[in-house]
XYZ file of C-alpha atoms in Angstrom:
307
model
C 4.453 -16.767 -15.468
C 6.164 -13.009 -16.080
C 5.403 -11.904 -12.593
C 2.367 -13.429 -10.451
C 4.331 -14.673 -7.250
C 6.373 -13.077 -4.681
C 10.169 -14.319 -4.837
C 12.855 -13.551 -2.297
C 16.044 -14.981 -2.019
C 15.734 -16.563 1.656
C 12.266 -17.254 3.395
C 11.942 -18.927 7.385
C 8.859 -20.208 6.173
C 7.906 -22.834 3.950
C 5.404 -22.567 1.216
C 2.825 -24.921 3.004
C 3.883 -22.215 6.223
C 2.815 -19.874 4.554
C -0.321 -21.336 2.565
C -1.391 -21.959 6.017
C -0.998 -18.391 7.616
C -2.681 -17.232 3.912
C -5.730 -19.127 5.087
C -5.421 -17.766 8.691
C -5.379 -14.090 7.339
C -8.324 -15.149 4.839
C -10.848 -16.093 8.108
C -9.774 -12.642 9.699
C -10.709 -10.661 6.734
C -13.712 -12.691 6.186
C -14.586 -12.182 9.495
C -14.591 -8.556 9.323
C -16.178 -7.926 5.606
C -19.121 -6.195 5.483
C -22.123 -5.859 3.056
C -21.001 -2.521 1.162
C -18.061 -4.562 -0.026
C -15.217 -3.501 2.082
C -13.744 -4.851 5.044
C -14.376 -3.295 8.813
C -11.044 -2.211 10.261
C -11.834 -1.619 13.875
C -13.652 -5.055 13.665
C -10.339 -6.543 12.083
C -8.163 -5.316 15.009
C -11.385 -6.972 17.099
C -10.758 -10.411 15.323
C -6.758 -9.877 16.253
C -7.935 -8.976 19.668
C -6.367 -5.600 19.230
C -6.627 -1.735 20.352
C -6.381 0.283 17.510
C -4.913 3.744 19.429
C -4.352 7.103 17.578
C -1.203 9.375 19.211
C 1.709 11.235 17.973
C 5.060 8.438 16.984
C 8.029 8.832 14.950
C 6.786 5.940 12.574
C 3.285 5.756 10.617
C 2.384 2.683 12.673
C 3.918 -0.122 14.845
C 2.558 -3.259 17.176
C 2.837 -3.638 20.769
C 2.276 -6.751 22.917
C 0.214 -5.806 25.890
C 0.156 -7.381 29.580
C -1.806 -5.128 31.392
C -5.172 -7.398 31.214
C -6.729 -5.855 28.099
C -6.539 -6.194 24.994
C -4.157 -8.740 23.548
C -2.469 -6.261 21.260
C -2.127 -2.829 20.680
C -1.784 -1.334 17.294
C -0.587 2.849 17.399
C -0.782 4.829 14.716
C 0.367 8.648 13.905
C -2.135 11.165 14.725
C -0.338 14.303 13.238
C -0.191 11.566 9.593
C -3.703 10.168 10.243
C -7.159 11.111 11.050
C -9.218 8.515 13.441
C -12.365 10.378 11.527
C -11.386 8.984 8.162
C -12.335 5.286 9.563
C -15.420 6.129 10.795
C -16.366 8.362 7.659
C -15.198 5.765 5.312
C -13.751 8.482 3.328
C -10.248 10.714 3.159
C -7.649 11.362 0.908
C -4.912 8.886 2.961
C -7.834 6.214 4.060
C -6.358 3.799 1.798
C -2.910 4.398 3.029
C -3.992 4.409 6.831
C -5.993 0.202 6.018
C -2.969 -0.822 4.393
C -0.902 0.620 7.763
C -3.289 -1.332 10.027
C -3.188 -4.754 7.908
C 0.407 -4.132 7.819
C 0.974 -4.108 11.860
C -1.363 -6.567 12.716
C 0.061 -9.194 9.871
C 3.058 -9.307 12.068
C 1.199 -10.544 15.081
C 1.366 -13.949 12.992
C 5.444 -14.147 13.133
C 4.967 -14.094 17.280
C 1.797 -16.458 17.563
C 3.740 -19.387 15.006
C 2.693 -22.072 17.815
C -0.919 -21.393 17.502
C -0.858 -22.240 13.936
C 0.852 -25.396 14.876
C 4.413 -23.903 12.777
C 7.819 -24.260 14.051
C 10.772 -22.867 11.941
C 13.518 -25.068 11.514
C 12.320 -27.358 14.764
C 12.789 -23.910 16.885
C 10.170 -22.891 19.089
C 9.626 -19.246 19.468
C 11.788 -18.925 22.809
C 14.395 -19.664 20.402
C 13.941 -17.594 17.704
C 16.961 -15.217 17.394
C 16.212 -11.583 15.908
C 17.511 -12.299 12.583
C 15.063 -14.868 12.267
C 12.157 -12.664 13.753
C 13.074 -10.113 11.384
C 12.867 -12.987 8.158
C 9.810 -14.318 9.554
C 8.336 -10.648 9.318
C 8.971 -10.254 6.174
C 7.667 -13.047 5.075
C 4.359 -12.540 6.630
C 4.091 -8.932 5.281
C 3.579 -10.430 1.415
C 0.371 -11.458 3.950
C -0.973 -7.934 4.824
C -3.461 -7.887 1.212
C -5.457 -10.746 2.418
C -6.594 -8.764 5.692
C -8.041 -5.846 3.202
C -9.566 -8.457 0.552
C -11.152 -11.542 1.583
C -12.117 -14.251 -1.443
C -15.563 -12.755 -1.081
C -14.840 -10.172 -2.670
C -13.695 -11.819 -6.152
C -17.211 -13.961 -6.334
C -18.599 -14.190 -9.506
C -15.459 -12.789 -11.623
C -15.066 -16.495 -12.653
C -18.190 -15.737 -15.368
C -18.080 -11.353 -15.124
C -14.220 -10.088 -15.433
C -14.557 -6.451 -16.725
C -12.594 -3.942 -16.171
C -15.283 -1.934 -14.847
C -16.460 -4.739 -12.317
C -12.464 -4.662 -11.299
C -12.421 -1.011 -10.452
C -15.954 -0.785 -8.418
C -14.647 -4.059 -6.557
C -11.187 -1.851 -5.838
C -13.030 1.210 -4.951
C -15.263 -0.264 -2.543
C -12.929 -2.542 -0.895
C -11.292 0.913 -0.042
C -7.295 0.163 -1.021
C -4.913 1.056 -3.173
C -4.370 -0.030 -6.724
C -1.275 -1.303 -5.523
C -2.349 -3.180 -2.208
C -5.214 -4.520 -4.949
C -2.792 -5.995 -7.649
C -0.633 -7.457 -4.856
C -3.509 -9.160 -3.512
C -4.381 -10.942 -6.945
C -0.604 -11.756 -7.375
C -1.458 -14.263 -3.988
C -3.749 -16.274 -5.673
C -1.118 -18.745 -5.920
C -0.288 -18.429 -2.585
C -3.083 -19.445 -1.073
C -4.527 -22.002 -3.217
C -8.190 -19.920 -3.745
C -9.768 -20.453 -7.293
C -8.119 -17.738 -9.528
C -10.270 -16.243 -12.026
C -7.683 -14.423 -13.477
C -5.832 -17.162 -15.560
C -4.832 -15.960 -19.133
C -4.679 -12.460 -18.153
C -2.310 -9.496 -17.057
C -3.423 -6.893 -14.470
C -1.174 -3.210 -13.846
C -1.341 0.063 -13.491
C -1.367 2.961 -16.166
C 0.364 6.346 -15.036
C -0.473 9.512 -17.624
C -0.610 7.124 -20.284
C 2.048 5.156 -19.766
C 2.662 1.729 -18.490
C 3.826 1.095 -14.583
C 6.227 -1.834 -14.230
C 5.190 -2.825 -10.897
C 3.365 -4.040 -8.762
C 2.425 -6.237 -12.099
C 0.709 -9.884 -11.887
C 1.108 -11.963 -14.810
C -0.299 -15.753 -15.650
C -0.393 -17.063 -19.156
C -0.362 -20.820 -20.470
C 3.358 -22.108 -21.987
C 5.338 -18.609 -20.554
C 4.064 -16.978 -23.496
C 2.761 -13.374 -23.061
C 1.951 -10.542 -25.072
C 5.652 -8.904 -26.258
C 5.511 -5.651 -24.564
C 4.523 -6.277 -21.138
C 8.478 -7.788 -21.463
C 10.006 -3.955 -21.878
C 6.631 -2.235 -20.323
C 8.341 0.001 -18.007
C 7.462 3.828 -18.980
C 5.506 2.542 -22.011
C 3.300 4.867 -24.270
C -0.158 2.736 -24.203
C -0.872 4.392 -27.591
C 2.657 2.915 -28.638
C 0.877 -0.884 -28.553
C -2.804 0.200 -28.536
C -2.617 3.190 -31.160
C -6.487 4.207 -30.458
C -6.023 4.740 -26.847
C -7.091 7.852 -25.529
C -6.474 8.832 -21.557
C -9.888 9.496 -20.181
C -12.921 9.649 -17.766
C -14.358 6.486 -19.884
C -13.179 2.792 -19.934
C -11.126 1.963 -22.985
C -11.734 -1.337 -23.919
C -10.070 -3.179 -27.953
C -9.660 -6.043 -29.149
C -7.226 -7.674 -31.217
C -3.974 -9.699 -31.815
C -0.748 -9.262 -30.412
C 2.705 -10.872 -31.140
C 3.792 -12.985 -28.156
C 6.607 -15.222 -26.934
C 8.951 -15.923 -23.660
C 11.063 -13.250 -23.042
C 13.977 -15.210 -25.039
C 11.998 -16.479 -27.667
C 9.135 -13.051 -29.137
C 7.133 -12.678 -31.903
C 6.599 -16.255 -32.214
C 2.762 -16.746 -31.581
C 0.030 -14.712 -31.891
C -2.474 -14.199 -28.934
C -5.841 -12.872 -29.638
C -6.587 -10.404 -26.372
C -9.076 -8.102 -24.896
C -6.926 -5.071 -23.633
C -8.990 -2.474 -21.068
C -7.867 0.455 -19.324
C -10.203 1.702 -16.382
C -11.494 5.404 -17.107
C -10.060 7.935 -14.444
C -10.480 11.827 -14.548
C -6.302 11.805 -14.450
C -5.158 9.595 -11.769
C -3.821 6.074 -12.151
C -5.599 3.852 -13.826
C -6.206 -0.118 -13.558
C -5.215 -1.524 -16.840
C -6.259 -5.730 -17.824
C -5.265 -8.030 -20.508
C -7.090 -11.277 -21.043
C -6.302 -13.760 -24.036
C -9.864 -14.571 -25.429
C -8.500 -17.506 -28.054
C -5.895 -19.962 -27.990
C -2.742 -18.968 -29.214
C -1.583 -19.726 -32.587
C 2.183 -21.237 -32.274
C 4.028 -21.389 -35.236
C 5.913 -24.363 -36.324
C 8.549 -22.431 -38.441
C 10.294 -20.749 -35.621
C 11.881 -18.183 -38.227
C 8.462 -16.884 -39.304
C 7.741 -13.676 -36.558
C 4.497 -12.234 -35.966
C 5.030 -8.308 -35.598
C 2.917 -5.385 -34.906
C 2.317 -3.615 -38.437
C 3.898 -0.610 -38.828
């Protein structure tokens, strides 16, 4: 696998820890997605038993514990950066920003409510905690904060229908970020759903050129295409020579030298490459192996891109 899991040098929690608070985040944003295919925020912070509160701060966003009778929580977020309106009008140049903010505050609710999942770190309880470990613990459960825009509801059917252009209506109506999108796919493995995405490669495309992350990645045996090794700053047209940047999908097929990243040009995979159309903006790009690779036995003998 290039790139399809998080990986940090330290984590407080265990994987199981975490597959567990995965599945806790999963029944919030289930809880809270709606028919047109995106999920509710204000009935989010409802499931988290949270104000959501609009004033002038310092910061975009930040949690606070309440004791005053209400609400459990109390998530605040900065008026003079964000517009209350753009929730309720489902529309806004920084709404995608403003859901990701939200997820991202009430994700670290988890790291103070550990007991309620039935998790203790290192046989502490959270008395005990000191705030080095509060701080790990956070950002462990921020990798989290996709789940709470992008329930497994949202992928259903992909399994039999993965286009590109089913991948960028599901994006647009879910209402995040191509970013908070690929990071989402990327927990697959993380939370032990069914992942419909095997075989392929999901990024972004800036003005025709390749984006190096956020980047998911998961093909059989290590092997992936040979560019997406060096695809930082890419030219698409330098791998895909008919590609043209525009309002329509782009969508080829055809065969592509591939190998670990020590060991290219070995096999040949047989791919469907498709870049989502955009009117200039970035762009969702997939690769999906449609065959089964053909491995050659005389390691000497590359297969190259011809020339």
């Amino acid at each position: 696998m290039l790139s399809g899991s998080f990986e940090k040098s330290k984590e407080m929690l265990t994987k199981s820890q975490l597959k567990k608070l995965a599945a806790v985040c999963l029944s919030y944003s289930k809880s809270a997605y709606t028919s047109n295919g995106s999920v509710d925020i204000r009935r989010l912070c409802e499931a988290f038993d949270a104000d959501l509160v609009f004033r002038p701060l310092l910061v975009e966003g930040k949690i606070g514990q309440r004791s005053d009778g209400g609400k459990t929580w109390t998530v605040l977020i900065d008026s003079e950066t964000y517009d209350a309106g753009n929730l309720d009008s489902g529309e806004g140049r920084n709404l995608f920003r403003l859901n990701n903010t939200i997820a991202h505050e009430l994700v670290h609710t988890l790291g103070f409510r550990l007991s309620d999942f039935q998790i203790s770190v290192s046989g502490k309880d959270a008395s005990q905690l000191s705030k080095d470990d509060i701080e790990e613990i956070e950002a462990d459960t921020e990798q989290l904060s996709p789940l709470l825009l992008i329930p497994t509801d949202a992928f259903e059917g992909f399994e039999n229908d993965c286009t590109i252009q089913r991948l960028a209506d599901v994006r647009r109506r879910l209402k995040v970020s191509l970013g908070v999108f690929i990071n989402r796919i990327k927990l697959f493995d993380r939370t032990g759903e069914f992942n419909p995405f095997r075989k392929s490669a999901i990024g972004i495309v800036r003005k025709g050129r390749f984006v190096d992350e956020p980047f998911y990645s998961d093909f059989e045996d290590g092997s992936v295409p040979d560019f997406l090794h060096e695809r930082a700053s890419m030219a698409v047209e330098n791998v895909f020579r008919d590609y043209s940047n525009s309002e329509e999908d782009f969508v080829t097929e055809c065969t592509l030298p591939a190998g670990t990243f020590h060991s290219r040009g070995v096999d040949a995979m047989p791919v469907r490459f498709s870049v989502e159309g955009t009117s200039g903006g970035d762009a969702i790009f997939m690769i999906q192996q449609t065959e089964a690779l053909e491995r050659y036995v005389d390691t000497n003998r590359k297969f190259t891109l011809e020339n």
